mmCIF file with all atom_site columns, C-alpha atoms in Angstrom:
data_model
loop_
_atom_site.group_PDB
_atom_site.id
_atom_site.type_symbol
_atom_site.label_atom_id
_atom_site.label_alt_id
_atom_site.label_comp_id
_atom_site.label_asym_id
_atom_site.label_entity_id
_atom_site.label_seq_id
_atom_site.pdbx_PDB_ins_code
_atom_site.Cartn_x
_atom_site.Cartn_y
_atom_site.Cartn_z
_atom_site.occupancy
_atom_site.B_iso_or_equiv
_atom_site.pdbx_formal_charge
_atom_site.auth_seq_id
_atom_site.auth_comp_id
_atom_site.auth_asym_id
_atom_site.auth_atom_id
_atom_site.pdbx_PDB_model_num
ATOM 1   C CA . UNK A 1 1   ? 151.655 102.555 156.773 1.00 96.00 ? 1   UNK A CA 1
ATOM 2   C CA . UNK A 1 2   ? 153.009 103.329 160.440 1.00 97.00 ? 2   UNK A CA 1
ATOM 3   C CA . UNK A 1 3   ? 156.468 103.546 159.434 1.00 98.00 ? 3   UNK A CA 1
ATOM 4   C CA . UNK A 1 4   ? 155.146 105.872 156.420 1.00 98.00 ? 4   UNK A CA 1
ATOM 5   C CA . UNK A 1 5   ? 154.084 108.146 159.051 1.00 98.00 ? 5   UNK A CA 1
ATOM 6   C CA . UNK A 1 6   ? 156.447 107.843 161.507 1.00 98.00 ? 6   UNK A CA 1
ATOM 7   C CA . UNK A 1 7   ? 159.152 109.009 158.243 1.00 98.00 ? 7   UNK A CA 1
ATOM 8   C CA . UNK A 1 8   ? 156.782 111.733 157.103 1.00 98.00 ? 8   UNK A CA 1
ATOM 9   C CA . UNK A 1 9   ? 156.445 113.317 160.856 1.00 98.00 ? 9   UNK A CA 1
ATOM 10  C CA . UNK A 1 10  ? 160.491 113.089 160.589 1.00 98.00 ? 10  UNK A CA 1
ATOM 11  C CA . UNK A 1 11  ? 160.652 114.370 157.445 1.00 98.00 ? 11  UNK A CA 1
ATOM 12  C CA . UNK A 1 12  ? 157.922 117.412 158.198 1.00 97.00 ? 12  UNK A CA 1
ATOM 13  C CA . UNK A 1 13  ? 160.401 117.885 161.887 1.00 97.00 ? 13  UNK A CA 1
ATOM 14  C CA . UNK A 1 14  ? 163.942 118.099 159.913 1.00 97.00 ? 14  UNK A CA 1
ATOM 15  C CA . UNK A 1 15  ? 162.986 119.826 156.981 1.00 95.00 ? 15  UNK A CA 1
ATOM 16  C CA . UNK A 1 16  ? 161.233 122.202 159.370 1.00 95.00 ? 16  UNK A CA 1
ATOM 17  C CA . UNK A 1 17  ? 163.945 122.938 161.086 1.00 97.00 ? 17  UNK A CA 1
ATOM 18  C CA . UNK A 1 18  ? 166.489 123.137 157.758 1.00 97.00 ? 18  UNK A CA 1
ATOM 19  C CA . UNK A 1 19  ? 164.319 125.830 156.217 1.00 95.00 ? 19  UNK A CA 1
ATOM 20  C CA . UNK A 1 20  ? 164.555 128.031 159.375 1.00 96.00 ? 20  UNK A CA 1
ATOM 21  C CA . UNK A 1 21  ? 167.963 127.636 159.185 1.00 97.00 ? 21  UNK A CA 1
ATOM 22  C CA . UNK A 1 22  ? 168.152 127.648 155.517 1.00 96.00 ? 22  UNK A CA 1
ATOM 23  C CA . UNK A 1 23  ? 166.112 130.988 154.964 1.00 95.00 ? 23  UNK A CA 1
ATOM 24  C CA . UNK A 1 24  ? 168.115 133.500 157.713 1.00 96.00 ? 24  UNK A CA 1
ATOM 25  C CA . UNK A 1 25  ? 171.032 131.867 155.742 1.00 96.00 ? 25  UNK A CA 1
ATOM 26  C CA . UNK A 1 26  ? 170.768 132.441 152.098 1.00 94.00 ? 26  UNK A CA 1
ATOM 27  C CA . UNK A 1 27  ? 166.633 133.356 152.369 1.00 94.00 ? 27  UNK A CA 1
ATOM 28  C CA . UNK A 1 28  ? 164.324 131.223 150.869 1.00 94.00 ? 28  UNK A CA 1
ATOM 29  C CA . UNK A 1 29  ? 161.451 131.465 147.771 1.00 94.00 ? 29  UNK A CA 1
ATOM 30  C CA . UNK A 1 30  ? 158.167 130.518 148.122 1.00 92.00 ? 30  UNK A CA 1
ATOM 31  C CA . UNK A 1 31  ? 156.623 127.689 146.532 1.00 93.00 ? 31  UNK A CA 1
ATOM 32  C CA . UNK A 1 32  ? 153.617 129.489 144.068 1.00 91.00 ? 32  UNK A CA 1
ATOM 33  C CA . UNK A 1 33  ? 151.704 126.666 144.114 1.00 90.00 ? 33  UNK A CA 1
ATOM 34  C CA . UNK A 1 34  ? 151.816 126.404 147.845 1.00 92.00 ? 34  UNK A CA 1
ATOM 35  C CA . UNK A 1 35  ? 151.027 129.961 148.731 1.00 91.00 ? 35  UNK A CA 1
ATOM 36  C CA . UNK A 1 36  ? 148.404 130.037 145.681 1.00 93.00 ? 36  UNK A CA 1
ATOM 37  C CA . UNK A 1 37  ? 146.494 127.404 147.807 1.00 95.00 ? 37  UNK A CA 1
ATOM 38  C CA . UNK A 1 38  ? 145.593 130.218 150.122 1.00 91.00 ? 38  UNK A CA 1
ATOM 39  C CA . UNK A 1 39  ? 142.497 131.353 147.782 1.00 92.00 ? 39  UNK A CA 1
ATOM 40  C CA . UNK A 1 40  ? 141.301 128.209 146.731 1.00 95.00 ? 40  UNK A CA 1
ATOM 41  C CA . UNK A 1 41  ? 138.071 126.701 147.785 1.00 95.00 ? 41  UNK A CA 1
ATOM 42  C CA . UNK A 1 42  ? 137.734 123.421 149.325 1.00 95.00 ? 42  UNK A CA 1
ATOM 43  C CA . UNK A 1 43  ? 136.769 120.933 146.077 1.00 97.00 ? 43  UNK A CA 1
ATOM 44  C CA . UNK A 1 44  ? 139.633 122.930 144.435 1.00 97.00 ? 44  UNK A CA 1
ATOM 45  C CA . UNK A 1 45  ? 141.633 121.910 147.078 1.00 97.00 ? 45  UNK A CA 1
ATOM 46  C CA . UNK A 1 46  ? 140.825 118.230 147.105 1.00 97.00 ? 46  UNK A CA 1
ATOM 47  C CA . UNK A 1 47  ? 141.322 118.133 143.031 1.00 97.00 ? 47  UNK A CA 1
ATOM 48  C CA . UNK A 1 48  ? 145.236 119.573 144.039 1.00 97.00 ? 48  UNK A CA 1
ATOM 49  C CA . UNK A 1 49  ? 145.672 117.086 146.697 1.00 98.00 ? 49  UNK A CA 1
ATOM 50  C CA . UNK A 1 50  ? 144.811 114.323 144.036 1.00 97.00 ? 50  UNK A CA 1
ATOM 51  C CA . UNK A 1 51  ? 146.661 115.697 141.560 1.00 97.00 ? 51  UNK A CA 1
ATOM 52  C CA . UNK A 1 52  ? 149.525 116.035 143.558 1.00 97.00 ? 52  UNK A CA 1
ATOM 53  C CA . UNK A 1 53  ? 148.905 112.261 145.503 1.00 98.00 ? 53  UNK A CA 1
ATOM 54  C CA . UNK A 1 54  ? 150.074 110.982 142.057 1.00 97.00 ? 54  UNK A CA 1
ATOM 55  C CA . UNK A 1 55  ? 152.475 113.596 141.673 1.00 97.00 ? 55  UNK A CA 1
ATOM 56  C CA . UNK A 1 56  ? 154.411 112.898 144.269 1.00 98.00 ? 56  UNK A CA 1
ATOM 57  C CA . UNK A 1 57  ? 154.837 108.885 144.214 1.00 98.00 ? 57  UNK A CA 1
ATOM 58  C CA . UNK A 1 58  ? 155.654 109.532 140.469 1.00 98.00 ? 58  UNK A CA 1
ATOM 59  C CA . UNK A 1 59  ? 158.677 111.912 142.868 1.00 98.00 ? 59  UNK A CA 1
ATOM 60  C CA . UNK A 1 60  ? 159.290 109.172 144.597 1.00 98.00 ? 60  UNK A CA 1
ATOM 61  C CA . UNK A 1 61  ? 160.186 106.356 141.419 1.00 98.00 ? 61  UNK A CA 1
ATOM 62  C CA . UNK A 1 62  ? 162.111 109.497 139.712 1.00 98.00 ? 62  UNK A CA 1
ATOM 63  C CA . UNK A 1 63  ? 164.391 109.488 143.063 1.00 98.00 ? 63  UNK A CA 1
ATOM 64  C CA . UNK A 1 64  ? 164.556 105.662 143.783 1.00 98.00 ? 64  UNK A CA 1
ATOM 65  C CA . UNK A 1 65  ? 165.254 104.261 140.002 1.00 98.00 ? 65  UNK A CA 1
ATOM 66  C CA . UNK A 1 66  ? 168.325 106.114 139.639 1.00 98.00 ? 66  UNK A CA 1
ATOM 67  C CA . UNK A 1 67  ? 169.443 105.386 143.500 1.00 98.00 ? 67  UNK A CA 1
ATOM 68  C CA . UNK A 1 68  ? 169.324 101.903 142.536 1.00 98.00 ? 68  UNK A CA 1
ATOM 69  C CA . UNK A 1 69  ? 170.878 102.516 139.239 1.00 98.00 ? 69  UNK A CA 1
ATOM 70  C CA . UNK A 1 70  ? 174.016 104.219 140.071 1.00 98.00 ? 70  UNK A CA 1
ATOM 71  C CA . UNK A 1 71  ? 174.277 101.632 143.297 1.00 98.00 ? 71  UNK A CA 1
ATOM 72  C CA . UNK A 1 72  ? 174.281 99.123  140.628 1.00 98.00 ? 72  UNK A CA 1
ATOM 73  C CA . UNK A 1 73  ? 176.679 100.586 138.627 1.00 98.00 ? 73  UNK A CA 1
ATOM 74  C CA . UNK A 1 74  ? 179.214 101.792 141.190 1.00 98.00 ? 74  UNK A CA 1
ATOM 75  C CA . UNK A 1 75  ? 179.081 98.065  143.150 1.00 98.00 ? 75  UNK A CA 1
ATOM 76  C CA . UNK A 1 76  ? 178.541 95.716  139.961 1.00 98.00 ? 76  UNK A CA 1
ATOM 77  C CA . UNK A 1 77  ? 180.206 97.466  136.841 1.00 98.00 ? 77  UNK A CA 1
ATOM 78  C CA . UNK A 1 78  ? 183.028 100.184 139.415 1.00 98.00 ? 78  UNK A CA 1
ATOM 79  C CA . UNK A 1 79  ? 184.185 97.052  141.698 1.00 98.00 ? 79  UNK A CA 1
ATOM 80  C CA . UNK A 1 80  ? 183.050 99.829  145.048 1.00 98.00 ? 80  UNK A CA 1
ATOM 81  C CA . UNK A 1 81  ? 181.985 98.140  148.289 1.00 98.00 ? 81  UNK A CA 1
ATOM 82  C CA . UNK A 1 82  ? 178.184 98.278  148.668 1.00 98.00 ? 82  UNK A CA 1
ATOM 83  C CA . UNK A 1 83  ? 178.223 100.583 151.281 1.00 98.00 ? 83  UNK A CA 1
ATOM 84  C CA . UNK A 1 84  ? 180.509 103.298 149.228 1.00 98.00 ? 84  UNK A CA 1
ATOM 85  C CA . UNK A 1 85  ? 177.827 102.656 146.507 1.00 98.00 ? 85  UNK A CA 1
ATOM 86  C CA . UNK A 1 86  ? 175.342 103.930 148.513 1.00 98.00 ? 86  UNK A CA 1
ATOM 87  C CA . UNK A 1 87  ? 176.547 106.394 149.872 1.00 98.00 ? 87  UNK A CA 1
ATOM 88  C CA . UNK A 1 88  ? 177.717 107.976 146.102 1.00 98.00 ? 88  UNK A CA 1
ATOM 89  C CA . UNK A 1 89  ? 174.264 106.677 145.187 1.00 98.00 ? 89  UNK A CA 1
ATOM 90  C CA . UNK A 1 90  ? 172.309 108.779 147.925 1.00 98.00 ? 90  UNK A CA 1
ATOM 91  C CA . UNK A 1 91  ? 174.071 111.748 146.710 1.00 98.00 ? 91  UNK A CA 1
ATOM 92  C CA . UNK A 1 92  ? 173.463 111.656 143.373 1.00 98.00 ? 92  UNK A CA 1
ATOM 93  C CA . UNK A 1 93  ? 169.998 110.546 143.697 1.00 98.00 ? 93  UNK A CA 1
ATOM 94  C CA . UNK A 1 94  ? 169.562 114.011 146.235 1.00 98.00 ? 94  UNK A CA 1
ATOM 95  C CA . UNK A 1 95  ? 171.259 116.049 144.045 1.00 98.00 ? 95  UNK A CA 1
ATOM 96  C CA . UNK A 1 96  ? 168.960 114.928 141.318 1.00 98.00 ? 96  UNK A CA 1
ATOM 97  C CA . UNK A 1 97  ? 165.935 115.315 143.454 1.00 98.00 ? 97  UNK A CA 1
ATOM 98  C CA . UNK A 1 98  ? 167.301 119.122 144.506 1.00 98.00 ? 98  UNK A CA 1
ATOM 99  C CA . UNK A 1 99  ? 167.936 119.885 140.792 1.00 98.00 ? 99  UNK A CA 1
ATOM 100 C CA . UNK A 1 100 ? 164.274 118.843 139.877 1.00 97.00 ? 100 UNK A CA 1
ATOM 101 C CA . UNK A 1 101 ? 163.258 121.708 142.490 1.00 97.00 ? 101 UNK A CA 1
ATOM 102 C CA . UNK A 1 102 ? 165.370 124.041 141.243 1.00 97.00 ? 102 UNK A CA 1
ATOM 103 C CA . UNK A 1 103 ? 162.672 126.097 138.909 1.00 97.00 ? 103 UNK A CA 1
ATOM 104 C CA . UNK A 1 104 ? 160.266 125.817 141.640 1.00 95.00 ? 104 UNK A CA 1
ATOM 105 C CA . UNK A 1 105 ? 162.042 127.880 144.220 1.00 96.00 ? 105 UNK A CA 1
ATOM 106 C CA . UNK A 1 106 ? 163.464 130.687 141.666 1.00 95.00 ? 106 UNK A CA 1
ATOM 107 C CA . UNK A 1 107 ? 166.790 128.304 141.580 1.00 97.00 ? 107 UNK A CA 1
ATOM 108 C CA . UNK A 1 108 ? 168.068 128.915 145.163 1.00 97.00 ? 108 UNK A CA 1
ATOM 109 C CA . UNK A 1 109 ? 170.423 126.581 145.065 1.00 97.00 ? 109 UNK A CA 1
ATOM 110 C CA . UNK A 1 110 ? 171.175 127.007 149.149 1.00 96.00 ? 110 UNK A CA 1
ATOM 111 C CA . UNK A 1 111 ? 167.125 126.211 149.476 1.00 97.00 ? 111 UNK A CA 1
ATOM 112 C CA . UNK A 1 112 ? 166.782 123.373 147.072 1.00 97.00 ? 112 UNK A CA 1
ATOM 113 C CA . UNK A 1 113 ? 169.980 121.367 148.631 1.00 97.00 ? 113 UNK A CA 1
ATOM 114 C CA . UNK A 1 114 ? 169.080 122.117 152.138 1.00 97.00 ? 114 UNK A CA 1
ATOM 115 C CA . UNK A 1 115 ? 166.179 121.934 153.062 1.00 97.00 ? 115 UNK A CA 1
ATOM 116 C CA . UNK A 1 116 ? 164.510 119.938 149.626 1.00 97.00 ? 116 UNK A CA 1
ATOM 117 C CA . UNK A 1 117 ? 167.924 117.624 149.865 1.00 98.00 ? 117 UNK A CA 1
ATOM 118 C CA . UNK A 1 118 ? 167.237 117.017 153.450 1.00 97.00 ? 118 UNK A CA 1
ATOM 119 C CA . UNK A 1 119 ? 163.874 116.257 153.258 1.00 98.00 ? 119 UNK A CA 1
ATOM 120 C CA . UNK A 1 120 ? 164.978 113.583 150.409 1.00 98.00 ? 120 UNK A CA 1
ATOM 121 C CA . UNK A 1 121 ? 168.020 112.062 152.396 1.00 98.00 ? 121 UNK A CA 1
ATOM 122 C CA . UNK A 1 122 ? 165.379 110.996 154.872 1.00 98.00 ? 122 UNK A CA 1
ATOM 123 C CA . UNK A 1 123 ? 163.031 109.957 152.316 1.00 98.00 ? 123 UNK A CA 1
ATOM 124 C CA . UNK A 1 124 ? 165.793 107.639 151.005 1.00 98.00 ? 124 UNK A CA 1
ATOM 125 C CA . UNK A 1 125 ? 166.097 106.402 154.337 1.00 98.00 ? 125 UNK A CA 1
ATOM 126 C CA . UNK A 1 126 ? 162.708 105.277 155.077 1.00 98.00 ? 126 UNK A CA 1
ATOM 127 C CA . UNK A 1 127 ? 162.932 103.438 151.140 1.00 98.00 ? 127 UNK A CA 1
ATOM 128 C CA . UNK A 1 128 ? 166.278 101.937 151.849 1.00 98.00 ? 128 UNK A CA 1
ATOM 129 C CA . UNK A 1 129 ? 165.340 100.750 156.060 1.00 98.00 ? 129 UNK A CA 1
ATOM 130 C CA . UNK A 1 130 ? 161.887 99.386  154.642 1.00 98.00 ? 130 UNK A CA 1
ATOM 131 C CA . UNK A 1 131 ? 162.580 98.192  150.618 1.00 97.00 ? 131 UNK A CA 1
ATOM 132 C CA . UNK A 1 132 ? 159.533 99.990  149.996 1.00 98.00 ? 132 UNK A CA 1
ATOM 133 C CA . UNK A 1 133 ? 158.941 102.257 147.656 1.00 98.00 ? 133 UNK A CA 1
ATOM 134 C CA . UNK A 1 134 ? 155.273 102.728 149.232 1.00 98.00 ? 134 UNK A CA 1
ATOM 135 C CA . UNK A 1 135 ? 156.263 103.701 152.598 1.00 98.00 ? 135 UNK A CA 1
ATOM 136 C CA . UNK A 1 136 ? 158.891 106.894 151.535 1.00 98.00 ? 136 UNK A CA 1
ATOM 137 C CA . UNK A 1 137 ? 155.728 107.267 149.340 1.00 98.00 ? 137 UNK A CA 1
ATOM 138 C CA . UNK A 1 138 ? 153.228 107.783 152.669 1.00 98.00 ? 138 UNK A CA 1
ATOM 139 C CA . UNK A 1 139 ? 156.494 110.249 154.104 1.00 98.00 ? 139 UNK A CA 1
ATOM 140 C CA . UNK A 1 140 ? 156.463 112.169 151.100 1.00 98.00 ? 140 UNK A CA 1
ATOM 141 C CA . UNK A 1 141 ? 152.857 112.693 150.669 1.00 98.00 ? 141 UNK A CA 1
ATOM 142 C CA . UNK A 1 142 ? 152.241 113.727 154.206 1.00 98.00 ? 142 UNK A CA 1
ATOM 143 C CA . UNK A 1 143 ? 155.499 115.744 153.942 1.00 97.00 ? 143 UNK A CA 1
ATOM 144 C CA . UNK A 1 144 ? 154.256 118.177 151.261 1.00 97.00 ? 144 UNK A CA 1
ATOM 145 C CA . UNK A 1 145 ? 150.039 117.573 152.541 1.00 98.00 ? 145 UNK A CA 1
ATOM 146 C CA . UNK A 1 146 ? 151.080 119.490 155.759 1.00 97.00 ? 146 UNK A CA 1
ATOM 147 C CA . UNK A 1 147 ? 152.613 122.288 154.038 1.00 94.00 ? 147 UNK A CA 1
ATOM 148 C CA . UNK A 1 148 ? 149.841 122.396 151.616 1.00 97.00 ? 148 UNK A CA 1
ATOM 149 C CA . UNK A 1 149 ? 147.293 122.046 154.037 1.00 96.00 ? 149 UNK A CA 1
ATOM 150 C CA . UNK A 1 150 ? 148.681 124.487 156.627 1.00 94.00 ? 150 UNK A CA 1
ATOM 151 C CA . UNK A 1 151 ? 148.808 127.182 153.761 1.00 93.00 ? 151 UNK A CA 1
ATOM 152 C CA . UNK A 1 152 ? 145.368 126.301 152.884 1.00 95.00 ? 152 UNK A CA 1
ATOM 153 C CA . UNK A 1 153 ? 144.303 126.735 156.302 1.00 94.00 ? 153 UNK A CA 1
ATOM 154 C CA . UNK A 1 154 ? 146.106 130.347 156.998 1.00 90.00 ? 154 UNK A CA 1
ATOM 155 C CA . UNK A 1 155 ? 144.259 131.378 153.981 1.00 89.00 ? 155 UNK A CA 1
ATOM 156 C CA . UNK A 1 156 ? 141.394 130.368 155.792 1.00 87.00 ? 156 UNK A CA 1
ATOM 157 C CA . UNK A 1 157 ? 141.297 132.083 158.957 1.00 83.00 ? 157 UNK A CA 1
ATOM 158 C CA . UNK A 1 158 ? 138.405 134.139 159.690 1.00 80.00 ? 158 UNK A CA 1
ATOM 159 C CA . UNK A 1 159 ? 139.057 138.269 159.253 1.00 66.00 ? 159 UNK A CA 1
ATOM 160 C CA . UNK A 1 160 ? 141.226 139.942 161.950 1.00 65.00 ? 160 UNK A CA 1
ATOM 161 C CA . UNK A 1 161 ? 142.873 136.644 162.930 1.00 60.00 ? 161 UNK A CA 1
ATOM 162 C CA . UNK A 1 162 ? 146.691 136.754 161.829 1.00 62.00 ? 162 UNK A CA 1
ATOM 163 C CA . UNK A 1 163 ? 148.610 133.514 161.570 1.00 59.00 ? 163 UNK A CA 1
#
């Protein structure tokens, strides 16, 4: 659970720091979902974070299952040394993970690979350091919970205070 947060802090830092970089670069779209949870009340709020507490280690096998796969394949059936493998198998499995985003964020491409790749490559890392699938699960959740909850929060803030 530590390391889960310990990866999700990272991930939350980096990612942070990617979409600064990211959005006076190529600009960035907003997530509707995330901004949307600006007006929603507080058991509205809870039902999203459930939904989306599913959602997300269901994000996390649909990232990991083909990593594994095309490490597999590249080492077992292409003859590649393990560590080539991986690293062709980390791409593809970010570039996957970007694609899925792609509708999401009006298909910036620049936004989706760097700062939704990003956040993925260390994802990867905390599944690959740990060989489990729960703990890049924990990073992931509290990842995307911060940026929901922060939204929900600025939403929030009592009249004539500006975020």
């Amino acid at each position: 659970f530590g390391i889960g947060i310990a990866f999700g802090v990272l991930t939350v830092i980096v990612s942070g720091i990617c979409g600064i970089v990211v959005a006076r670069l190529v600009g960035a779209s907003p997530n509707p979902a995330v901004t949307g949870l600006a007006a929603y009340g507080t058991m509205d709020l809870l039902l999203f974070l459930a939904r989306t507490f599913i959602q997300l280690i269901g994000e996390e096998v649909v990232s990991i299952l083909p990593l594994l796969a095309v490490l597999w394949l590249c080492v077992t059936k292409f003859g590649l040394a393990r560590r080539v493998g991986l690293v062709i198998a980390v791409v593809v499995s970010t570039l996957w993970f970007s694609a899925m985003h792609l509708p999401t964020y009006n298909w910036n491409f620049g936004q989706c690979l760097g700062i939704i790749g990003t956040a993925r490559v260390i994802l990867t890392l905390a599944y690959l350091l740990t060989r489990n699938l729960w703990v890049s699960s924990i990073a992931h959740i509290l990842n995307d919970w911060v940026l929901f909850l922060t939204s929900f929060a600025i939403g929030h803030l009592p009249v004539g205070v500006e975020a």
